[in-house]
C-alpha positions as protocol buffer text, in pm:
chain_id: "A"
residue {
  index: 1
  type: MET
  ca { x: -2665 y: 1602 z: -257 }
}
residue {
  index: 2
  type: LYS
  ca { x: -2806 y: 1416 z: -558 }
}
residue {
  index: 3
  type: LYS
  ca { x: -2740 y: 1060 z: -673 }
}
residue {
  index: 4
  type: TYR
  ca { x: -2716 y: 971 z: -1041 }
}
residue {
  index: 5
  type: GLY
  ca { x: -2628 y: 656 z: -1228 }
}
residue {
  index: 6
  type: LYS
  ca { x: -2689 y: 440 z: -1529 }
}
residue {
  index: 7
  type: ILE
  ca { x: -2915 y: 136 z: -1519 }
}
residue {
  index: 8
  type: ARG
  ca { x: -3035 y: -149 z: -1736 }
}
residue {
  index: 9
  type: LEU
  ca { x: -3405 y: -225 z: -1707 }
}
residue {
  index: 10
  type: THR
  ca { x: -3558 y: -572 z: -1723 }
}
residue {
  index: 11
  type: ASN
  ca { x: -3663 y: -506 z: -2084 }
}
residue {
  index: 12
  type: GLY
  ca { x: -3298 y: -441 z: -2176 }
}
residue {
  index: 13
  type: LYS
  ca { x: -3334 y: -66 z: -2205 }
}
residue {
  index: 14
  type: VAL
  ca { x: -3040 y: 139 z: -2075 }
}
residue {
  index: 15
  type: SER
  ca { x: -3102 y: 478 z: -1918 }
}
residue {
  index: 16
  type: TYR
  ca { x: -2934 y: 742 z: -1709 }
}
residue {
  index: 17
  type: ALA
  ca { x: -3121 y: 782 z: -1384 }
}
residue {
  index: 18
  type: VAL
  ca { x: -3164 y: 998 z: -1077 }
}
residue {
  index: 19
  type: TRP
  ca { x: -3263 y: 858 z: -739 }
}
residue {
  index: 20
  type: LEU
  ca { x: -3561 y: 1043 z: -593 }
}
residue {
  index: 21
  type: LYS
  ca { x: -3658 y: 1084 z: -228 }
}
residue {
  index: 22
  type: ASP
  ca { x: -3962 y: 859 z: -206 }
}
residue {
  index: 23
  type: GLY
  ca { x: -3805 y: 529 z: -309 }
}
residue {
  index: 24
  type: GLN
  ca { x: -3842 y: 612 z: -677 }
}
residue {
  index: 25
  type: ILE
  ca { x: -3598 y: 634 z: -966 }
}
residue {
  index: 26
  type: GLY
  ca { x: -3638 y: 890 z: -1241 }
}
residue {
  index: 27
  type: LEU
  ca { x: -3528 y: 785 z: -1589 }
}
residue {
  index: 28
  type: LEU
  ca { x: -3357 y: 1072 z: -1769 }
}
residue {
  index: 29
  type: SER
  ca { x: -3388 y: 1180 z: -2130 }
}
residue {
  index: 30
  type: GLU
  ca { x: -3019 y: 1272 z: -2150 }
}
residue {
  index: 31
  type: PRO
  ca { x: -2702 y: 1228 z: -1945 }
}
residue {
  index: 32
  type: PRO
  ca { x: -2744 y: 1418 z: -1619 }
}
residue {
  index: 33
  type: TRP
  ca { x: -2487 y: 1686 z: -1706 }
}
residue {
  index: 34
  type: VAL
  ca { x: -2693 y: 1796 z: -2010 }
}
residue {
  index: 35
  type: ASN
  ca { x: -2881 y: 2112 z: -1913 }
}
residue {
  index: 36
  type: ASP
  ca { x: -3212 y: 2027 z: -2080 }
}
residue {
  index: 37
  type: ASN
  ca { x: -3235 y: 1666 z: -1963 }
}
residue {
  index: 38
  type: LYS
  ca { x: -3561 y: 1577 z: -1793 }
}
residue {
  index: 39
  type: ILE
  ca { x: -3729 y: 1289 z: -1615 }
}
residue {
  index: 40
  type: ILE
  ca { x: -3927 y: 1093 z: -1873 }
}
residue {
  index: 41
  type: GLU
  ca { x: -4046 y: 809 z: -1651 }
}
residue {
  index: 42
  type: VAL
  ca { x: -4053 y: 721 z: -1282 }
}
residue {
  index: 43
  type: ILE
  ca { x: -4008 y: 362 z: -1162 }
}
residue {
  index: 44
  type: PRO
  ca { x: -3989 y: 211 z: -813 }
}
residue {
  index: 45
  type: ASP
  ca { x: -3647 y: 142 z: -666 }
}
residue {
  index: 46
  type: THR
  ca { x: -3693 y: -228 z: -599 }
}
residue {
  index: 47
  type: GLY
  ca { x: -3337 y: -276 z: -479 }
}
residue {
  index: 48
  type: ASP
  ca { x: -3247 y: -515 z: -759 }
}
residue {
  index: 49
  type: ILE
  ca { x: -3182 y: -254 z: -1028 }
}
residue {
  index: 50
  type: HIS
  ca { x: -2894 y: -355 z: -1258 }
}
residue {
  index: 51
  type: LEU
  ca { x: -2636 y: -80 z: -1217 }
}
residue {
  index: 52
  type: LEU
  ca { x: -2394 y: -5 z: -1501 }
}
residue {
  index: 53
  type: ALA
  ca { x: -2087 y: 216 z: -1494 }
}
residue {
  index: 54
  type: PRO
  ca { x: -2238 y: 559 z: -1421 }
}
residue {
  index: 55
  type: CYS
  ca { x: -2082 y: 730 z: -1723 }
}
residue {
  index: 56
  type: ASN
  ca { x: -1915 y: 656 z: -2055 }
}
residue {
  index: 57
  type: PRO
  ca { x: -1609 y: 881 z: -2061 }
}
residue {
  index: 58
  type: SER
  ca { x: -1437 y: 978 z: -2383 }
}
residue {
  index: 59
  type: LYS
  ca { x: -1114 y: 951 z: -2183 }
}
residue {
  index: 60
  type: ILE
  ca { x: -995 y: 864 z: -1835 }
}
residue {
  index: 61
  type: ILE
  ca { x: -705 y: 1064 z: -1697 }
}
residue {
  index: 62
  type: CYS
  ca { x: -525 y: 908 z: -1402 }
}
residue {
  index: 63
  type: VAL
  ca { x: -288 y: 1066 z: -1153 }
}
residue {
  index: 64
  type: GLY
  ca { x: 1 y: 870 z: -1010 }
}
residue {
  index: 65
  type: LEU
  ca { x: 175 y: 920 z: -676 }
}
residue {
  index: 66
  type: ASN
  ca { x: -76 y: 1164 z: -527 }
}
residue {
  index: 67
  type: TYR
  ca { x: -55 y: 1024 z: -172 }
}
residue {
  index: 68
  type: ARG
  ca { x: 281 y: 1052 z: 6 }
}
residue {
  index: 69
  type: GLN
  ca { x: 253 y: 712 z: 172 }
}
residue {
  index: 70
  type: HIS
  ca { x: 183 y: 539 z: -160 }
}
residue {
  index: 71
  type: ALA
  ca { x: 495 y: 690 z: -316 }
}
residue {
  index: 72
  type: ALA
  ca { x: 693 y: 572 z: -15 }
}
residue {
  index: 73
  type: GLU
  ca { x: 567 y: 214 z: -37 }
}
residue {
  index: 74
  type: LEU
  ca { x: 671 y: 202 z: -404 }
}
residue {
  index: 75
  type: ASP
  ca { x: 1008 y: 359 z: -312 }
}
residue {
  index: 76
  type: MET
  ca { x: 947 y: 642 z: -558 }
}
residue {
  index: 77
  type: GLN
  ca { x: 1021 y: 1012 z: -514 }
}
residue {
  index: 78
  type: LEU
  ca { x: 736 y: 1260 z: -517 }
}
residue {
  index: 79
  type: PRO
  ca { x: 721 y: 1439 z: -853 }
}
residue {
  index: 80
  type: PRO
  ca { x: 715 y: 1821 z: -854 }
}
residue {
  index: 81
  type: GLU
  ca { x: 403 y: 1817 z: -1073 }
}
residue {
  index: 82
  type: PRO
  ca { x: 119 y: 1565 z: -1107 }
}
residue {
  index: 83
  type: VAL
  ca { x: 210 y: 1255 z: -1308 }
}
residue {
  index: 84
  type: ILE
  ca { x: -76 y: 1186 z: -1547 }
}
residue {
  index: 85
  type: PHE
  ca { x: -152 y: 894 z: -1777 }
}
residue {
  index: 86
  type: LEU
  ca { x: -454 y: 759 z: -1963 }
}
residue {
  index: 87
  type: LYS
  ca { x: -673 y: 453 z: -1940 }
}
residue {
  index: 88
  type: PRO
  ca { x: -892 y: 365 z: -2240 }
}
residue {
  index: 89
  type: PRO
  ca { x: -1274 y: 375 z: -2229 }
}
residue {
  index: 90
  type: SER
  ca { x: -1268 y: 2 z: -2312 }
}
residue {
  index: 91
  type: ALA
  ca { x: -1132 y: -63 z: -1960 }
}
residue {
  index: 92
  type: VAL
  ca { x: -1450 y: 66 z: -1793 }
}
residue {
  index: 93
  type: ILE
  ca { x: -1685 y: -178 z: -1620 }
}
residue {
  index: 94
  type: GLY
  ca { x: -1963 y: -127 z: -1369 }
}
residue {
  index: 95
  type: PRO
  ca { x: -2057 y: -251 z: -1024 }
}
residue {
  index: 96
  type: GLY
  ca { x: -2076 y: -629 z: -1005 }
}
residue {
  index: 97
  type: ASP
  ca { x: -1894 y: -679 z: -1334 }
}
residue {
  index: 98
  type: ILE
  ca { x: -1598 y: -916 z: -1354 }
}
residue {
  index: 99
  type: ILE
  ca { x: -1235 y: -804 z: -1354 }
}
residue {
  index: 100
  type: ARG
  ca { x: -1064 y: -1037 z: -1602 }
}
residue {
  index: 101
  type: TYR
  ca { x: -713 y: -1151 z: -1515 }
}
residue {
  index: 102
  type: PRO
  ca { x: -505 y: -1118 z: -1834 }
}
residue {
  index: 103
  type: GLU
  ca { x: -296 y: -1415 z: -1938 }
}
residue {
  index: 104
  type: GLN
  ca { x: 7 y: -1187 z: -1989 }
}
residue {
  index: 105
  type: SER
  ca { x: 28 y: -1099 z: -1619 }
}
residue {
  index: 106
  type: GLN
  ca { x: 117 y: -1286 z: -1302 }
}
residue {
  index: 107
  type: ARG
  ca { x: 31 y: -1001 z: -1065 }
}
residue {
  index: 108
  type: VAL
  ca { x: -276 y: -779 z: -1085 }
}
residue {
  index: 109
  type: ASP
  ca { x: -323 y: -514 z: -813 }
}
residue {
  index: 110
  type: TYR
  ca { x: -619 y: -316 z: -682 }
}
residue {
  index: 111
  type: GLU
  ca { x: -593 y: 62 z: -642 }
}
residue {
  index: 112
  type: GLY
  ca { x: -895 y: 227 z: -480 }
}
residue {
  index: 113
  type: GLU
  ca { x: -943 y: 588 z: -588 }
}
residue {
  index: 114
  type: LEU
  ca { x: -1173 y: 889 z: -579 }
}
residue {
  index: 115
  type: ALA
  ca { x: -1291 y: 968 z: -932 }
}
residue {
  index: 116
  type: VAL
  ca { x: -1402 y: 1309 z: -1058 }
}
residue {
  index: 117
  type: VAL
  ca { x: -1668 y: 1331 z: -1330 }
}
residue {
  index: 118
  type: ILE
  ca { x: -1653 y: 1639 z: -1551 }
}
residue {
  index: 119
  type: GLY
  ca { x: -1979 y: 1826 z: -1611 }
}
residue {
  index: 120
  type: HIS
  ca { x: -1885 y: 2098 z: -1861 }
}
residue {
  index: 121
  type: GLU
  ca { x: -1635 y: 2126 z: -2143 }
}
residue {
  index: 122
  type: CYS
  ca { x: -1325 y: 2306 z: -2025 }
}
residue {
  index: 123
  type: LYS
  ca { x: -979 y: 2402 z: -2144 }
}
residue {
  index: 124
  type: LYS
  ca { x: -702 y: 2589 z: -1961 }
}
residue {
  index: 125
  type: ILE
  ca { x: -909 y: 2677 z: -1657 }
}
residue {
  index: 126
  type: ASP
  ca { x: -779 y: 2823 z: -1333 }
}
residue {
  index: 127
  type: THR
  ca { x: -774 y: 2618 z: -1014 }
}
residue {
  index: 128
  type: LYS
  ca { x: -1016 y: 2863 z: -850 }
}
residue {
  index: 129
  type: ALA
  ca { x: -1270 y: 2804 z: -1129 }
}
residue {
  index: 130
  type: ALA
  ca { x: -1232 y: 2426 z: -1149 }
}
residue {
  index: 131
  type: SER
  ca { x: -1520 y: 2336 z: -918 }
}
residue {
  index: 132
  type: ARG
  ca { x: -1767 y: 2489 z: -1164 }
}
residue {
  index: 133
  type: TYR
  ca { x: -1670 y: 2226 z: -1422 }
}
residue {
  index: 134
  type: ILE
  ca { x: -1707 y: 1925 z: -1193 }
}
residue {
  index: 135
  type: PHE
  ca { x: -2036 y: 1735 z: -1211 }
}
residue {
  index: 136
  type: GLY
  ca { x: -1975 y: 1494 z: -926 }
}
residue {
  index: 137
  type: TYR
  ca { x: -1774 y: 1209 z: -779 }
}
residue {
  index: 138
  type: THR
  ca { x: -1770 y: 831 z: -785 }
}
residue {
  index: 139
  type: CYS
  ca { x: -1556 y: 536 z: -674 }
}
residue {
  index: 140
  type: ALA
  ca { x: -1293 y: 380 z: -899 }
}
residue {
  index: 141
  type: ASN
  ca { x: -1050 y: 90 z: -898 }
}
residue {
  index: 142
  type: ASP
  ca { x: -741 y: 159 z: -1108 }
}
residue {
  index: 143
  type: VAL
  ca { x: -660 y: -208 z: -1167 }
}
residue {
  index: 144
  type: THR
  ca { x: -294 y: -254 z: -1261 }
}
residue {
  index: 145
  type: ALA
  ca { x: -84 y: -542 z: -1392 }
}
residue {
  index: 146
  type: ARG
  ca { x: 205 y: -457 z: -1160 }
}
residue {
  index: 147
  type: ASP
  ca { x: 457 y: -696 z: -1313 }
}
residue {
  index: 148
  type: LEU
  ca { x: 399 y: -551 z: -1659 }
}
residue {
  index: 149
  type: GLN
  ca { x: 428 y: -197 z: -1523 }
}
residue {
  index: 150
  type: GLN
  ca { x: 770 y: -282 z: -1383 }
}
residue {
  index: 151
  type: LYS
  ca { x: 875 y: -476 z: -1692 }
}
residue {
  index: 152
  type: ASP
  ca { x: 769 y: -218 z: -1949 }
}
residue {
  index: 153
  type: GLY
  ca { x: 908 y: 89 z: -1775 }
}
residue {
  index: 154
  type: GLN
  ca { x: 591 y: 282 z: -1860 }
}
residue {
  index: 155
  type: TRP
  ca { x: 229 y: 225 z: -1772 }
}
residue {
  index: 156
  type: THR
  ca { x: 15 y: 192 z: -2083 }
}
residue {
  index: 157
  type: ARG
  ca { x: -8 y: -185 z: -2113 }
}
residue {
  index: 158
  type: ALA
  ca { x: -27 y: -246 z: -1738 }
}
residue {
  index: 159
  type: LYS
  ca { x: -320 y: -8 z: -1694 }
}
residue {
  index: 160
  type: SER
  ca { x: -519 y: -63 z: -2012 }
}
residue {
  index: 161
  type: PHE
  ca { x: -657 y: -417 z: -2023 }
}
residue {
  index: 162
  type: ASP
  ca { x: -1031 y: -455 z: -2073 }
}
residue {
  index: 163
  type: THR
  ca { x: -1214 y: -456 z: -1735 }
}
residue {
  index: 164
  type: PHE
  ca { x: -927 y: -271 z: -1562 }
}
residue {
  index: 165
  type: LEU
  ca { x: -1142 y: 25 z: -1454 }
}
residue {
  index: 166
  type: PRO
  ca { x: -1446 y: -50 z: -1239 }
}
residue {
  index: 167
  type: LEU
  ca { x: -1649 y: 270 z: -1181 }
}
residue {
  index: 168
  type: GLY
  ca { x: -1953 y: 335 z: -964 }
}
residue {
  index: 169
  type: PRO
  ca { x: -2191 y: 263 z: -818 }
}
residue {
  index: 170
  type: TYR
  ca { x: -2327 y: 619 z: -852 }
}
residue {
  index: 171
  type: ILE
  ca { x: -2220 y: 973 z: -929 }
}
residue {
  index: 172
  type: ILE
  ca { x: -2284 y: 1192 z: -628 }
}
residue {
  index: 173
  type: LYS
  ca { x: -2341 y: 1560 z: -703 }
}
residue {
  index: 174
  type: ASP
  ca { x: -2317 y: 1860 z: -469 }
}
residue {
  index: 175
  type: ILE
  ca { x: -2084 y: 1698 z: -220 }
}
residue {
  index: 176
  type: ASP
  ca { x: -1749 y: 1808 z: -77 }
}
residue {
  index: 177
  type: TRP
  ca { x: -1469 y: 1567 z: -171 }
}
residue {
  index: 178
  type: ARG
  ca { x: -1258 y: 1659 z: 130 }
}
residue {
  index: 179
  type: ASP
  ca { x: -1218 y: 1460 z: 452 }
}
residue {
  index: 180
  type: ARG
  ca { x: -1390 y: 1146 z: 326 }
}
residue {
  index: 181
  type: THR
  ca { x: -1269 y: 802 z: 418 }
}
residue {
  index: 182
  type: ILE
  ca { x: -1162 y: 588 z: 123 }
}
residue {
  index: 183
  type: ARG
  ca { x: -1134 y: 218 z: 196 }
}
residue {
  index: 184
  type: THR
  ca { x: -1040 y: -81 z: -20 }
}
residue {
  index: 185
  type: THR
  ca { x: -1115 y: -432 z: 101 }
}
residue {
  index: 186
  type: LEU
  ca { x: -1014 y: -768 z: -42 }
}
residue {
  index: 187
  type: ASN
  ca { x: -1230 y: -1063 z: 58 }
}
residue {
  index: 188
  type: GLY
  ca { x: -1360 y: -857 z: 349 }
}
residue {
  index: 189
  type: GLN
  ca { x: -1017 y: -753 z: 480 }
}
residue {
  index: 190
  type: ILE
  ca { x: -926 y: -384 z: 480 }
}
residue {
  index: 191
  type: LYS
  ca { x: -621 y: -324 z: 261 }
}
residue {
  index: 192
  type: GLN
  ca { x: -631 y: 52 z: 205 }
}
residue {
  index: 193
  type: GLU
  ca { x: -776 y: 323 z: 427 }
}
residue {
  index: 194
  type: ALA
  ca { x: -710 y: 697 z: 414 }
}
residue {
  index: 195
  type: LYS
  ca { x: -876 y: 1037 z: 405 }
}
residue {
  index: 196
  type: THR
  ca { x: -927 y: 1208 z: 71 }
}
residue {
  index: 197
  type: ASP
  ca { x: -785 y: 1534 z: 204 }
}
residue {
  index: 198
  type: MET
  ca { x: -447 y: 1357 z: 222 }
}
residue {
  index: 199
  type: LEU
  ca { x: -415 y: 1417 z: -154 }
}
residue {
  index: 200
  type: ILE
  ca { x: -94 y: 1600 z: -242 }
}
residue {
  index: 201
  type: HIS
  ca { x: -264 y: 1784 z: -530 }
}
residue {
  index: 202
  type: SER
  ca { x: -626 y: 1882 z: -467 }
}
residue {
  index: 203
  type: VAL
  ca { x: -913 y: 1785 z: -695 }
}
residue {
  index: 204
  type: GLU
  ca { x: -938 y: 2142 z: -822 }
}
residue {
  index: 205
  type: ALA
  ca { x: -565 y: 2160 z: -890 }
}
residue {
  index: 206
  type: LEU
  ca { x: -580 y: 1834 z: -1085 }
}
residue {
  index: 207
  type: VAL
  ca { x: -873 y: 1944 z: -1300 }
}
residue {
  index: 208
  type: SER
  ca { x: -692 y: 2268 z: -1380 }
}
residue {
  index: 209
  type: TYR
  ca { x: -363 y: 2091 z: -1451 }
}
residue {
  index: 210
  type: VAL
  ca { x: -517 y: 1836 z: -1687 }
}
residue {
  index: 211
  type: SER
  ca { x: -713 y: 2110 z: -1866 }
}
residue {
  index: 212
  type: GLN
  ca { x: -386 y: 2284 z: -1953 }
}
residue {
  index: 213
  type: VAL
  ca { x: -297 y: 1976 z: -2157 }
}
residue {
  index: 214
  type: MET
  ca { x: -623 y: 1857 z: -2309 }
}
residue {
  index: 215
  type: THR
  ca { x: -983 y: 1964 z: -2346 }
}
residue {
  index: 216
  type: LEU
  ca { x: -1210 y: 1793 z: -2095 }
}
residue {
  index: 217
  type: TYR
  ca { x: -1561 y: 1698 z: -2202 }
}
residue {
  index: 218
  type: PRO
  ca { x: -1874 y: 1619 z: -2000 }
}
residue {
  index: 219
  type: GLY
  ca { x: -1856 y: 1264 z: -1871 }
}
residue {
  index: 220
  type: ASP
  ca { x: -1476 y: 1249 z: -1876 }
}
residue {
  index: 221
  type: VAL
  ca { x: -1321 y: 1105 z: -1562 }
}
residue {
  index: 222
  type: ILE
  ca { x: -1013 y: 1203 z: -1362 }
}
residue {
  index: 223
  type: LEU
  ca { x: -877 y: 951 z: -1111 }
}
residue {
  index: 224
  type: THR
  ca { x: -707 y: 1131 z: -824 }
}
residue {
  index: 225
  type: GLY
  ca { x: -455 y: 870 z: -708 }
}
residue {
  index: 226
  type: THR
  ca { x: -449 y: 580 z: -465 }
}
residue {
  index: 227
  type: PRO
  ca { x: -336 y: 569 z: -100 }
}
residue {
  index: 228
  type: GLU
  ca { x: -88 y: 325 z: 47 }
}
residue {
  index: 229
  type: GLY
  ca { x: -173 y: -43 z: 77 }
}
residue {
  index: 230
  type: VAL
  ca { x: -190 y: -151 z: -287 }
}
residue {
  index: 231
  type: GLY
  ca { x: -154 y: -523 z: -334 }
}
residue {
  index: 232
  type: PRO
  ca { x: -230 y: -824 z: -552 }
}
residue {
  index: 233
  type: MET
  ca { x: -562 y: -987 z: -634 }
}
residue {
  index: 234
  type: LEU
  ca { x: -614 y: -1349 z: -734 }
}
residue {
  index: 235
  type: ARG
  ca { x: -880 y: -1520 z: -940 }
}
residue {
  index: 236
  type: GLY
  ca { x: -1182 y: -1579 z: -720 }
}
residue {
  index: 237
  type: ASP
  ca { x: -1119 y: -1271 z: -503 }
}
residue {
  index: 238
  type: GLU
  ca { x: -1379 y: -1004 z: -432 }
}
residue {
  index: 239
  type: VAL
  ca { x: -1255 y: -646 z: -413 }
}
residue {
  index: 240
  type: SER
  ca { x: -1447 y: -341 z: -297 }
}
residue {
  index: 241
  type: VAL
  ca { x: -1377 y: 32 z: -300 }
}
residue {
  index: 242
  type: GLU
  ca { x: -1585 y: 238 z: -61 }
}
residue {
  index: 243
  type: ILE
  ca { x: -1579 y: 615 z: -22 }
}
residue {
  index: 244
  type: GLU
  ca { x: -1775 y: 781 z: 255 }
}
residue {
  index: 245
  type: GLY
  ca { x: -2093 y: 929 z: 107 }
}
residue {
  index: 246
  type: LEU
  ca { x: -2035 y: 785 z: -241 }
}
residue {
  index: 247
  type: GLY
  ca { x: -2125 y: 419 z: -189 }
}
residue {
  index: 248
  type: ILE
  ca { x: -1937 y: 95 z: -236 }
}
residue {
  index: 249
  type: LEU
  ca { x: -1806 y: -52 z: -563 }
}
residue {
  index: 250
  type: ILE
  ca { x: -1777 y: -432 z: -558 }
}
residue {
  index: 251
  type: ASN
  ca { x: -1625 y: -655 z: -825 }
}
residue {
  index: 252
  type: LYS
  ca { x: -1499 y: -1012 z: -848 }
}
residue {
  index: 253
  type: VAL
  ca { x: -1183 y: -1128 z: -1019 }
}
residue {
  index: 254
  type: GLU
  ca { x: -1174 y: -1418 z: -1266 }
}
């Protein structure tokens, strides 16, 4: 298991990084999914490193209604195939960044999710081959203006505001996504809790399905759906998404 991320140094420099065993951080010459990337500098992990979103995806593909209980709480039927939609790269923020409440909305919800980071370009791949194209996994919050989603009848505006996709804190490589607890808390109270193997469509099936539609590039992100327990956030709230083995993603709402 390896831990990667993106950091901003005290001198303002931004670098991809890998966390080493001895309390050190290796700064990388390239994004970690690039084959010839190398460690160009080693710095101590002082614990106050400024973490950024761990990748800059060209696109974010989201999957709706991929937990049975979530579909039930929204009173929606399970679709025969995955329901996919896009969030823009401009929605991405990192750990500790602020989720901005848009003036157009009166209800903004959290949706804790497991996110898949693509490691190799792929198109029309088989489910059995999908794991070879996955770089790793991270935590995500698919922030949603629920009232606008219901009003518009489709999801683009409700899902696409700036700051509506916290990602992080790290990308964890060489880890099994199955049977991991995903937990969302709001102001310290648990709101969502489930196991990742409760997904209706597996991670590999989702990667394959999306690749039948569009080419996936290294650094692209697929959100795998949220469990039951979605609910509203208010200005001043603190929301966290924690996935066993992946870390905890914390953001405040303003």
